[in-house]
Coordinates of C-alpha atoms in Angstrom, one line a residue:
Chain B
X1 CA 131.2 99.8 98.4
X2 CA 134.8 99.5 99.4
X3 CA 135.3 102.6 101.5
X4 CA 138.8 104.0 101.2
X5 CA 141.0 105.7 103.8
X6 CA 140.0 109.2 104.7
X7 CA 136.3 108.9 103.9
X8 CA 135.2 108.3 107.5
X9 CA 137.0 110.1 110.3
X10 CA 139.4 108.3 112.6
X11 CA 137.2 107.9 115.8
X12 CA 134.2 106.4 113.9
X13 CA 136.6 104.2 111.9
X14 CA 138.0 102.9 115.2
X15 CA 134.5 102.4 116.6
X16 CA 133.5 100.5 113.5
X17 CA 136.6 98.5 113.9
X18 CA 135.6 97.5 117.4
X19 CA 132.2 96.4 116.1
X20 CA 133.8 94.4 113.3
X21 CA 136.3 92.7 115.7
X22 CA 133.4 91.8 118.0
X23 CA 131.3 90.4 115.1
X24 CA 134.3 88.4 113.8
X25 CA 134.9 87.0 117.2
X26 CA 131.3 85.9 117.6
X27 CA 131.4 84.5 114.1
X28 CA 134.5 82.5 114.8
X29 CA 132.7 80.8 117.7
X30 CA 129.5 80.4 115.7
X31 CA 131.3 79.0 112.6
X32 CA 132.9 76.3 114.7
X33 CA 129.3 75.2 115.6
X34 CA 128.3 75.4 111.9
X35 CA 131.3 73.6 110.5
X36 CA 133.1 71.8 113.4
X37 CA 136.8 71.4 112.8
X38 CA 136.2 71.7 109.1
X39 CA 136.0 75.5 109.7
X40 CA 139.3 76.4 108.3
X41 CA 139.3 74.6 105.0
X42 CA 135.6 75.0 104.3
X43 CA 135.3 78.7 105.3
X44 CA 138.5 79.3 103.4
X45 CA 137.2 77.7 100.2
X46 CA 133.9 79.5 100.5
X47 CA 135.8 82.7 100.9
X48 CA 137.7 81.9 97.8
X49 CA 134.4 81.2 96.1
X50 CA 133.1 84.6 97.1
X51 CA 136.3 86.2 95.9
X52 CA 136.0 84.5 92.6
X53 CA 132.3 85.1 92.1
X54 CA 132.9 88.8 92.7
X55 CA 134.9 88.7 89.5
X56 CA 132.0 87.1 87.5
X57 CA 130.6 90.0 85.5
X58 CA 127.0 90.1 84.6
X59 CA 126.1 92.1 81.5
X60 CA 123.3 94.5 82.4
X61 CA 122.5 96.4 79.3
X62 CA 124.2 98.7 76.8
X63 CA 127.7 97.6 77.5
X64 CA 127.7 98.0 81.2
X65 CA 128.0 95.1 83.6
X66 CA 127.7 94.5 87.3
X67 CA 129.1 92.0 89.7
X68 CA 127.9 90.1 92.7
X69 CA 128.7 91.3 96.2
X70 CA 128.0 87.9 97.6
X71 CA 127.1 88.7 101.2
X72 CA 123.5 87.5 100.9
X73 CA 124.6 84.5 98.9
X74 CA 127.2 83.5 101.5
X75 CA 124.7 83.9 104.3
X76 CA 122.1 81.7 102.6
X77 CA 124.5 79.0 101.4
X78 CA 126.8 78.6 104.4
X79 CA 125.0 80.2 107.3
X80 CA 125.3 83.6 109.0
X81 CA 128.4 83.0 111.0
X82 CA 130.5 81.4 108.3
X83 CA 129.0 84.1 106.0
X84 CA 130.3 87.0 108.1
X85 CA 133.6 85.2 108.5
X86 CA 134.1 84.6 104.7
X87 CA 133.1 88.1 103.7
X88 CA 135.3 89.6 106.4
X89 CA 138.3 87.5 105.2
X90 CA 137.7 88.5 101.6
X91 CA 137.6 92.2 102.7
X92 CA 140.7 91.8 104.8
X93 CA 142.6 90.2 101.9
X94 CA 141.3 92.8 99.4
X95 CA 142.4 95.6 101.7
X96 CA 145.9 94.2 102.4
X97 CA 146.8 92.9 99.0
X98 CA 144.7 94.6 96.5
X99 CA 144.5 98.0 98.2
X100 CA 140.7 97.7 97.6
X101 CA 139.2 99.5 100.5
X102 CA 141.4 101.4 103.0
X103 CA 143.2 99.7 105.9
X104 CA 141.7 102.1 108.5
X105 CA 138.3 101.7 106.8
X106 CA 138.5 97.9 107.2
X107 CA 136.2 98.0 110.2
X108 CA 133.7 100.2 108.3
X109 CA 133.8 97.8 105.4
X110 CA 133.4 94.7 107.4
X111 CA 130.6 96.2 109.5
X112 CA 128.7 97.4 106.4
X113 CA 129.3 94.8 103.9
X114 CA 129.9 91.8 106.1
X115 CA 127.8 92.1 109.2
X116 CA 124.8 94.2 108.1
X117 CA 124.4 92.5 104.7
X118 CA 124.6 89.0 106.2
X119 CA 122.4 89.7 109.2
X120 CA 119.6 91.3 107.1
X121 CA 119.8 88.8 104.3
X122 CA 119.8 85.7 106.6
X123 CA 117.2 87.1 108.9
X124 CA 114.9 87.9 106.0
X125 CA 115.6 84.6 104.4
X126 CA 114.7 82.6 107.5
X127 CA 111.7 84.7 108.1
X128 CA 110.4 84.1 104.6
X129 CA 111.2 80.5 104.4
X130 CA 109.5 80.0 107.8
X131 CA 106.4 81.6 106.5
X132 CA 106.2 80.4 102.9
X133 CA 105.4 76.8 102.0
X134 CA 108.5 74.7 102.0
X135 CA 109.3 74.2 98.4
X136 CA 112.3 75.0 96.3
X137 CA 110.5 77.8 94.6
X138 CA 109.7 79.6 97.8
X139 CA 113.3 79.2 98.9
X140 CA 114.4 80.8 95.7
X141 CA 111.9 83.6 96.1
X142 CA 113.1 84.2 99.7
X143 CA 116.7 84.4 98.5
X144 CA 115.5 87.0 96.0
X145 CA 113.9 89.2 98.6
X146 CA 116.7 88.7 101.1
X147 CA 119.4 89.8 98.6
X148 CA 117.2 92.6 97.3
X149 CA 116.8 94.2 100.8
X150 CA 120.3 93.4 102.0
X151 CA 122.0 95.7 99.6
X152 CA 120.1 98.9 100.3
X153 CA 120.2 98.0 104.0
X154 CA 124.0 98.0 103.8
X155 CA 123.8 101.3 101.9
X156 CA 121.7 102.7 104.7
X157 CA 124.2 101.5 107.3
X158 CA 127.0 103.2 105.4
X159 CA 124.9 106.4 105.4
X160 CA 124.5 106.1 109.1
X161 CA 128.3 105.8 109.6
X162 CA 128.8 108.6 107.2
X163 CA 126.4 110.8 109.1
X164 CA 128.2 110.2 112.3
X165 CA 131.8 110.3 111.0
X166 CA 131.8 111.6 107.4
X167 CA 134.7 113.9 106.6
X168 CA 132.6 116.1 104.3
X169 CA 129.3 117.7 105.1
X170 CA 127.3 116.4 102.2
X171 CA 123.6 116.8 103.3
X172 CA 122.8 113.5 104.8
X173 CA 119.4 113.3 103.2
X174 CA 121.0 113.5 99.8
X175 CA 123.6 110.9 100.6
X176 CA 120.8 108.6 101.9
X177 CA 118.6 109.1 98.9
X178 CA 121.4 108.6 96.4
X179 CA 123.0 105.6 98.2
X180 CA 119.8 103.7 98.9
X181 CA 118.3 104.6 95.6
X182 CA 121.3 103.4 93.6
X183 CA 121.7 100.4 95.8
X184 CA 118.1 99.4 95.3
X185 CA 118.9 99.2 91.6
X186 CA 122.1 97.2 92.3
X187 CA 120.1 95.1 94.7
X188 CA 117.8 94.0 92.0
X189 CA 120.7 92.6 90.0
X190 CA 122.2 91.0 93.1
X191 CA 118.8 89.5 94.0
X192 CA 118.2 87.9 90.6
X193 CA 121.6 86.4 90.5
X194 CA 121.5 85.3 94.1
X195 CA 118.1 83.7 93.7
X196 CA 119.2 81.9 90.5
X197 CA 122.4 80.7 92.1
X198 CA 120.6 79.4 95.2
X199 CA 118.1 77.7 92.9
X200 CA 121.0 76.1 91.0
X201 CA 122.6 74.8 94.1
X202 CA 119.2 73.6 95.5
X203 CA 118.7 71.6 92.3
X204 CA 121.9 69.7 92.7
X205 CA 122.9 69.6 96.3
X206 CA 120.0 70.8 98.4
X207 CA 121.8 69.6 101.5
X208 CA 124.5 72.2 101.0
X209 CA 122.1 75.2 101.3
X210 CA 122.4 76.1 105.0
X211 CA 119.3 78.3 105.1
X212 CA 116.8 75.6 104.1
X213 CA 116.2 72.0 105.0
X214 CA 113.8 69.2 104.1
X215 CA 114.1 69.9 100.4
X216 CA 116.3 67.0 99.7
X217 CA 114.5 64.3 97.8
X218 CA 114.4 61.0 99.6
X219 CA 117.1 58.5 98.7
X220 CA 115.9 55.9 96.2
X221 CA 117.4 52.5 95.5
X222 CA 117.0 50.8 92.2
X223 CA 116.1 47.2 93.1
X224 CA 115.3 44.8 90.2
X225 CA 114.7 47.8 87.9
X226 CA 112.3 49.5 90.3
X227 CA 112.9 52.5 92.5
X228 CA 112.2 51.8 96.1
X229 CA 112.7 54.1 99.1
X230 CA 116.0 53.5 100.8
X231 CA 115.9 52.7 104.5
X232 CA 116.5 55.9 106.5
X233 CA 120.2 56.4 107.1
X234 CA 121.1 56.3 110.8
X235 CA 121.3 59.9 111.7
X236 CA 123.2 61.4 114.6
X237 CA 120.7 62.8 117.0
X238 CA 121.2 66.6 117.3
X239 CA 119.4 67.5 120.5
X240 CA 121.3 70.7 121.3
X241 CA 120.5 72.3 118.0
X242 CA 116.9 71.1 118.1
X243 CA 116.3 73.1 121.2
X244 CA 117.6 76.3 119.6
X245 CA 114.9 78.8 119.2
X246 CA 114.2 80.5 115.9
X247 CA 113.0 83.6 117.7
X248 CA 116.2 85.5 116.9
X249 CA 115.7 85.1 113.3
X250 CA 112.2 86.2 113.5
X251 CA 113.1 89.4 115.4
X252 CA 115.9 90.1 112.9
X253 CA 113.4 89.7 110.1
X254 CA 110.9 91.9 111.6
X255 CA 113.5 94.6 112.2
X256 CA 114.5 94.4 108.6
X257 CA 110.9 94.7 107.5
X258 CA 110.6 97.8 109.6
X259 CA 113.8 99.1 108.1
X260 CA 112.3 98.6 104.7
X261 CA 109.2 100.4 105.7
X262 CA 111.3 103.3 107.1
X263 CA 113.3 103.4 103.9
X264 CA 110.2 103.6 101.8
X265 CA 108.5 106.2 103.9
X266 CA 111.7 108.3 103.6
X267 CA 111.2 108.4 99.9
X268 CA 107.9 109.9 100.3
X269 CA 109.3 112.8 102.3
X270 CA 112.7 113.4 100.7
X271 CA 113.1 116.3 98.4
X272 CA 115.1 115.2 95.4
X273 CA 115.1 118.5 93.7
X274 CA 118.3 120.0 95.1
X275 CA 120.6 117.3 93.8
X276 CA 118.9 117.3 90.5
X277 CA 119.1 121.0 90.0
X278 CA 122.8 121.1 90.9
X279 CA 123.6 118.3 88.6
X280 CA 121.7 119.8 85.7
X281 CA 123.0 123.3 86.3
X282 CA 126.6 122.3 86.4
X283 CA 126.4 120.0 83.3
X284 CA 128.5 117.4 85.0
X285 CA 126.6 114.5 83.4
X286 CA 129.5 113.8 81.1
X287 CA 132.0 113.3 83.9
X288 CA 130.0 110.6 85.5
X289 CA 129.1 108.5 82.6
X290 CA 132.1 106.2 82.3
X291 CA 132.0 104.4 85.5
X292 CA 128.9 102.2 85.3
X293 CA 131.0 99.1 85.3
X294 CA 133.3 100.3 88.0
X295 CA 132.9 98.2 91.1
X296 CA 132.5 100.9 93.7
X297 CA 128.9 101.9 94.3
X298 CA 130.1 105.4 95.1
X299 CA 131.1 105.6 91.5
X300 CA 127.6 104.4 90.8
X301 CA 126.4 107.0 93.1
X302 CA 127.7 109.3 90.4
X303 CA 125.9 107.5 87.7
X304 CA 122.6 106.8 89.4
X305 CA 122.6 109.8 91.7
X306 CA 123.6 112.4 89.2
X307 CA 123.3 111.3 85.6
X308 CA 119.8 110.1 85.9
X309 CA 118.7 111.4 89.2
X310 CA 115.2 111.9 88.2
X311 CA 115.0 108.5 86.7
X312 CA 116.9 106.5 89.4
X313 CA 115.3 108.4 92.3
X314 CA 111.8 108.0 91.0
X315 CA 112.5 104.4 89.9
X316 CA 114.0 103.5 93.3
X317 CA 111.0 105.0 95.1
X318 CA 108.6 103.1 92.9
X319 CA 110.6 99.9 93.3
X320 CA 110.8 100.3 97.1
X321 CA 107.1 100.9 97.5
X322 CA 106.2 98.0 95.2
X323 CA 108.6 95.7 96.8
X324 CA 107.0 96.4 100.2
X325 CA 103.5 96.0 98.7
X326 CA 104.5 92.7 97.0
X327 CA 106.2 91.3 100.1
X328 CA 103.4 92.4 102.4
X329 CA 100.7 91.0 100.2
X330 CA 102.6 87.8 99.5
X331 CA 103.2 87.2 103.2
X332 CA 99.6 87.9 104.0
X333 CA 98.4 85.7 101.3
X334 CA 100.6 82.8 102.2
X335 CA 99.8 83.0 105.9
X336 CA 96.1 83.0 105.1
X337 CA 96.4 80.1 102.7
X338 CA 98.5 78.0 105.1
X339 CA 95.9 78.6 107.8
X340 CA 93.3 77.1 105.5
X341 CA 95.4 74.1 104.6
X342 CA 97.7 73.4 107.4
X343 CA 96.5 73.7 110.9
X344 CA 99.9 73.4 112.5
X345 CA 102.5 75.4 110.6
X346 CA 104.6 76.2 113.6
X347 CA 106.2 72.8 114.0
X348 CA 108.1 73.3 110.9
X349 CA 110.1 76.2 112.2
X350 CA 111.8 74.1 114.7
X351 CA 112.7 71.6 112.1
X352 CA 114.1 74.3 110.0
X353 CA 116.6 75.2 112.7
X354 CA 117.6 71.6 113.5
X355 CA 117.4 70.1 110.1
X356 CA 120.7 70.7 108.5
X357 CA 122.7 69.8 111.5
X358 CA 122.9 66.0 111.1
X359 CA 123.9 66.2 107.5
X360 CA 126.5 68.8 108.0
X361 CA 128.0 67.2 111.1
X362 CA 129.3 64.2 109.1
X363 CA 132.9 64.2 110.2
X364 CA 135.7 62.1 108.6
X365 CA 134.8 59.1 110.7
X366 CA 131.3 58.8 109.2
X367 CA 130.4 57.8 105.7
X368 CA 129.3 60.5 103.2
X369 CA 126.2 62.4 104.2
X370 CA 123.0 61.0 102.7
X371 CA 123.0 63.3 99.7
X372 CA 120.6 61.9 97.2
X373 CA 121.3 64.2 94.3
X374 CA 125.0 63.8 94.1
X375 CA 126.7 66.0 91.7
X376 CA 127.2 63.7 88.7
X377 CA 130.7 64.7 87.9
X378 CA 132.9 67.7 87.5
X379 CA 133.1 67.7 83.8
X380 CA 129.6 68.6 82.8
X381 CA 128.9 72.0 81.4
X382 CA 127.5 74.2 84.1
X383 CA 124.3 74.9 82.2
X384 CA 123.1 71.4 82.5
X385 CA 123.1 71.2 86.2
X386 CA 119.6 72.3 86.9
X387 CA 118.2 69.4 84.8
X388 CA 120.3 67.0 86.6
X389 CA 119.0 67.6 90.1
X390 CA 115.4 67.0 89.4
X391 CA 116.0 63.3 88.6
Chain L
X1 CA 150.8 76.0 87.1
X2 CA 153.7 76.7 84.8
X3 CA 154.1 80.2 86.1
X4 CA 156.3 81.2 89.0
X5 CA 155.3 80.6 92.5
X6 CA 155.0 84.2 93.6
X7 CA 151.8 86.0 93.2
X8 CA 151.6 88.7 90.5
X9 CA 151.1 91.4 93.1
X10 CA 154.4 90.6 94.6
X11 CA 157.5 92.1 93.1
X12 CA 160.6 90.0 93.8
X13 CA 163.6 91.8 95.1
X14 CA 166.3 91.9 97.7
X15 CA 166.0 95.5 99.0
X16 CA 166.1 96.4 102.7
X17 CA 162.3 96.8 102.6
X18 CA 161.9 93.3 101.2
X19 CA 164.1 92.0 104.0
X20 CA 162.0 93.5 106.9
X21 CA 159.9 91.0 108.9
X22 CA 156.3 91.0 107.6
X23 CA 154.7 92.0 110.9
X24 CA 156.9 95.0 111.3
X25 CA 155.9 96.1 107.8
X26 CA 152.2 95.5 108.5
X27 CA 152.3 97.4 111.8
X28 CA 154.2 100.3 110.1
X29 CA 151.8 100.6 107.2
X30 CA 148.8 100.5 109.5
X31 CA 150.1 103.1 111.8
X32 CA 151.2 105.3 108.8
X33 CA 147.7 105.1 107.3
X34 CA 146.1 105.9 110.7
X35 CA 148.3 108.9 111.1
X36 CA 147.5 110.1 107.6
X37 CA 143.8 109.8 108.2
X38 CA 144.1 111.8 111.5
X39 CA 145.9 114.7 109.8
X40 CA 143.9 117.9 109.4
X41 CA 143.1 118.5 105.8
X42 CA 144.0 122.1 105.9
X43 CA 147.7 121.2 106.3
X44 CA 148.3 120.5 102.6
X45 CA 152.0 120.5 102.9
X46 CA 151.8 117.6 105.3
X47 CA 150.3 115.4 102.6
X48 CA 153.1 116.4 100.3
X49 CA 155.6 115.2 102.9
X50 CA 153.7 112.0 103.3
X51 CA 153.9 111.4 99.6
X52 CA 157.6 112.1 99.8
X53 CA 158.0 109.6 102.6
X54 CA 156.3 106.9 100.6
X55 CA 158.3 107.8 97.5
X56 CA 161.5 107.4 99.6
X57 CA 160.3 103.9 100.7
X58 CA 159.5 103.0 97.1
X59 CA 163.0 104.1 96.1
X60 CA 164.6 102.1 98.9
X61 CA 162.5 99.1 97.9
X62 CA 163.4 99.7 94.2
X63 CA 159.7 99.5 93.2
X64 CA 159.4 101.3 89.8
X65 CA 157.1 104.3 89.7
X66 CA 155.2 102.9 86.7
X67 CA 154.4 99.7 88.6
X68 CA 153.1 101.8 91.6
X69 CA 151.0 104.1 89.4
X70 CA 149.5 101.1 87.6
X71 CA 148.3 99.6 90.8
X72 CA 146.9 102.9 91.9
X73 CA 144.2 102.5 89.3
X74 CA 142.1 100.6 91.8
X75 CA 141.2 104.0 93.3
X76 CA 139.6 105.5 90.2
X77 CA 136.0 105.1 91.2
X78 CA 136.6 107.2 94.3
X79 CA 138.4 109.8 92.3
X80 CA 135.2 110.1 90.3
X81 CA 133.2 110.5 93.4
X82 CA 135.6 113.0 94.9
X83 CA 135.4 115.1 91.7
X84 CA 131.7 115.4 92.2
X85 CA 131.9 116.7 95.7
X86 CA 132.6 120.4 94.9
X87 CA 129.4 120.4 92.9
X88 CA 127.0 118.7 95.3
X89 CA 128.1 120.0 98.7
X90 CA 126.3 123.2 99.6
X91 CA 128.1 126.2 101.2
X92 CA 130.2 129.1 100.3
X93 CA 130.7 129.3 96.5
X94 CA 133.9 130.2 94.7
X95 CA 134.9 130.2 91.1
X96 CA 137.5 127.9 89.7
X97 CA 138.2 128.2 85.9
X98 CA 134.9 129.9 85.5
X99 CA 132.9 127.2 87.1
X100 CA 131.2 127.9 90.4
X101 CA 132.0 125.3 93.0
X102 CA 131.6 125.1 96.8
X103 CA 134.5 125.6 99.2
X104 CA 133.6 122.8 101.6
X105 CA 133.1 120.5 98.7
X106 CA 136.6 121.3 97.4
X107 CA 138.1 120.6 100.8
X108 CA 136.1 117.4 101.0
X109 CA 137.3 116.3 97.6
X110 CA 140.9 117.1 98.5
X111 CA 140.6 115.3 101.8
X112 CA 139.3 112.1 100.3
X113 CA 141.6 112.2 97.3
X114 CA 144.8 112.8 99.3
X115 CA 144.1 110.4 102.1
X116 CA 142.8 107.6 99.9
X117 CA 145.7 107.9 97.5
X118 CA 148.2 107.8 100.3
X119 CA 146.4 104.8 101.9
X120 CA 146.3 102.9 98.6
X121 CA 149.9 103.7 97.8
X122 CA 151.0 102.4 101.2
X123 CA 149.1 99.2 100.8
X124 CA 150.5 98.7 97.3
X125 CA 154.0 99.1 98.6
X126 CA 153.3 96.5 101.3
X127 CA 151.8 94.0 98.9
X128 CA 154.6 94.4 96.3
X129 CA 157.4 94.0 98.8
X130 CA 156.0 91.2 100.9
X131 CA 155.0 87.7 99.8
X132 CA 151.4 86.7 100.4
X133 CA 152.4 83.9 102.8
X134 CA 154.7 86.2 104.7
X135 CA 151.9 88.7 105.2
X136 CA 149.8 85.8 106.7
X137 CA 152.6 84.9 109.0
X138 CA 152.9 88.5 110.0
X139 CA 149.1 88.7 110.7
X140 CA 149.4 85.6 112.9
X141 CA 152.4 87.2 114.6
X142 CA 150.3 90.3 115.2
X143 CA 147.8 88.1 117.2
X144 CA 145.1 87.8 114.7
X145 CA 143.1 84.7 115.7
X146 CA 144.9 81.6 114.3
X147 CA 141.6 80.3 112.9
X148 CA 141.1 83.5 110.9
X149 CA 144.7 83.3 109.6
X150 CA 144.0 79.7 108.5
X151 CA 140.9 80.7 106.7
X152 CA 142.7 83.6 105.1
X153 CA 145.6 81.3 104.0
X154 CA 143.1 78.8 102.5
X155 CA 141.4 81.6 100.7
X156 CA 144.7 82.9 99.3
X157 CA 145.9 79.4 98.4
X158 CA 142.7 78.3 96.8
X159 CA 141.7 81.7 95.4
X160 CA 143.6 81.1 92.2
X161 CA 142.4 77.5 92.0
X162 CA 138.7 78.5 92.3
X163 CA 139.2 81.5 89.9
X164 CA 140.8 79.1 87.4
X165 CA 137.9 76.8 87.8
X166 CA 135.6 79.7 87.0
X167 CA 137.7 80.6 84.0
X168 CA 137.6 77.0 82.7
X169 CA 133.8 77.1 83.0
X170 CA 133.8 80.3 81.1
X171 CA 135.8 78.6 78.3
X172 CA 133.4 75.7 78.4
X173 CA 130.5 78.0 78.0
X174 CA 132.1 79.9 75.2
X175 CA 133.2 76.8 73.3
X176 CA 129.6 75.8 73.3
X177 CA 128.6 79.1 71.6
X178 CA 127.4 80.9 74.7
X179 CA 128.0 84.6 74.9
X180 CA 126.5 86.6 77.8
X181 CA 124.9 89.7 76.3
X182 CA 122.2 90.7 78.6
X183 CA 119.8 90.0 81.4
X184 CA 118.4 86.9 79.6
X185 CA 121.7 85.1 80.1
X186 CA 121.9 85.6 83.8
X187 CA 120.4 82.2 84.4
X188 CA 123.3 80.5 82.8
X189 CA 125.9 82.6 84.7
X190 CA 124.0 81.9 88.0
X191 CA 124.0 78.2 87.3
X192 CA 127.8 78.5 86.8
X193 CA 128.1 80.3 90.1
X194 CA 126.0 77.6 91.8
X195 CA 128.2 74.9 90.2
X196 CA 131.3 76.8 91.3
X197 CA 130.0 76.9 94.9
X198 CA 129.4 73.2 95.0
X199 CA 132.8 72.5 93.6
X200 CA 134.4 74.9 96.1
X201 CA 132.5 73.4 99.0
X202 CA 133.3 69.8 98.0
X203 CA 136.9 70.7 97.4
X204 CA 136.9 72.1 101.0
X205 CA 135.6 68.8 102.3
X206 CA 138.2 66.9 100.3
X207 CA 140.9 69.2 101.6
X208 CA 139.8 68.7 105.1
X209 CA 139.8 64.9 104.7
X210 CA 143.3 65.1 103.3
X211 CA 144.4 67.2 106.2
X212 CA 142.9 64.9 108.7
X213 CA 144.6 62.0 107.2
X214 CA 147.8 63.8 107.6
X215 CA 147.3 64.4 111.3
X216 CA 145.4 67.8 111.3
X217 CA 143.9 68.4 114.7
X218 CA 142.5 71.9 114.2
X219 CA 145.6 73.9 114.4
X220 CA 148.4 74.3 111.9
X221 CA 151.9 73.7 113.0
X222 CA 154.1 76.8 112.8
X223 CA 157.3 75.7 111.2
X224 CA 158.8 79.0 110.3
X225 CA 158.3 81.4 113.1
X226 CA 159.0 85.0 112.0
X227 CA 160.9 87.1 114.5
X228 CA 162.1 90.6 114.4
X229 CA 165.1 92.2 116.1
X230 CA 164.9 95.5 117.8
X231 CA 166.8 97.1 115.0
X232 CA 164.3 95.8 112.5
X233 CA 161.4 97.2 114.5
X234 CA 163.2 100.6 114.7
X235 CA 163.9 100.5 111.0
X236 CA 160.2 99.8 110.2
X237 CA 159.0 102.4 112.7
X238 CA 160.9 105.1 110.8
X239 CA 158.0 105.6 108.4
X240 CA 155.1 106.0 110.9
X241 CA 157.3 107.9 113.3
X242 CA 158.3 110.5 110.7
X243 CA 154.6 110.6 109.6
X244 CA 153.5 111.2 113.2
X245 CA 156.0 114.1 113.5
X246 CA 154.5 115.6 110.3
X247 CA 151.0 115.1 111.6
X248 CA 151.7 116.8 115.0
X249 CA 153.3 119.7 113.1
X250 CA 150.1 119.8 111.0
X251 CA 148.0 120.1 114.1
X252 CA 150.1 122.7 115.8
X253 CA 151.0 124.9 112.8

């Protein structure tokens, strides 16, 4: 989705730049709270991780492959502020050094790919983990949904910017349908990989996943051949964070849910015929075929939007509707079930906000954080990690 | 590790462009791209002049044309999109080579192609004549928040380390007979990504401890302050100033 120069006109680019600067400024303050003085090295290394993971290609089918965008993953793993910061730095470096995304479009890119993706993904993730029972499986499922929605949400945000400041009068309905449709498909891949990655990290170092807490297994000591519970490590009290309300997350989540509903309802009313007919009449299918592996979604706009318009448009509609139905039903089901079993589910939400703080606040003067499932060693093959964490 | 210390994007040289202070070059490139984006698309000759300006800079910097063109490949996905525009944009139709295309679509395609290509070429010239570290110093000089510059410098420094780590994991997978062929293998790749995250995060913690033990207090000492003389600023401003003149001509003519 790297927008090049000249795609969005100058005034809107500047406005998006102002938004991006504001978001980065807020994130700089917030990231200090998330990471203390470790902000620079940790955020830098996480940015390097995102940069690297964007090169990890996932074979899809028939010789094409996709790659991760990483916004949702970053938000869930390191928190929203650090997530925005990391994605922004990656985009800045890509723009300056790799000419990937225009310099004047940097604000647009950061706003769309950094801010919108991270906000939607993190909001949804917190919303779902707050509602679902607190298990590793539901955290993985929440990561799936969060990543699934965040990609088309970013596409919708791009369409909005294009609507305001696009340099060409492509009918906005078509842009919206094609962008969101294609990105729903991309979002599925992103969602699967993000969920699996979050699951893999949860299995080994659950304390490192910022979005969830309380999943770490209690520390056991082996005394005379028997496993006994270790005495609770003295934890730093974290009163300021405990008082923090989770309302913001809930509101963000609800807004995203409404966005999803809006997206889906749009499908019901959008006429796909025009684009299809143009594509079929002109016989331009061949020109668009090659770029399935190209990393810009606007190339994929060509593939999904033109080559298989009927297929992808219809498919995206179906997927959108079913995703809403599945999410809605799932939320309803879980809420009802929790009311049956657990009379006071609201206490957990507060814990969720305050939980990770003590572990993460371990500065240099403290011992290592009580991480029970310590990574066994760097030399193991990555495929074995999941088994390791369950010990 | 055995390779040179410069990044592969950078092309070592001693031209006047290489010698300019990094923040002057950054500011010049940014202003140039902004001017290009603000140019009306009907002024086709203006874009030709911009390209000539960039070619002149490339000649002064002694960056070979082939090198420049190779790096322009990053733009290809958008070229594909731009080529579709004449077909999907509604409006007045015209006939080119027997194919009916829309006039606004053609203008749109030209607009995106010309501006994006010039923007990419300017960025490529910047990256190939300025060392990564120098660009970061320049960004700091241009009043980017120091924390952001630190994060970016860590990302640049450890980007190759983390990428190499990923490459080693890939070698480990392949030497165990793994080959990613389809959706069924995503789990393994995702587990690799998870392991990579943990390694990166833990490396970040180790780096931080190492920095603290060497007296890090939250800010990096600046030991090589970059400065620019008035002459250097004037020299760097030549490109955007000429471009601005072209742009103004484009609006008035």
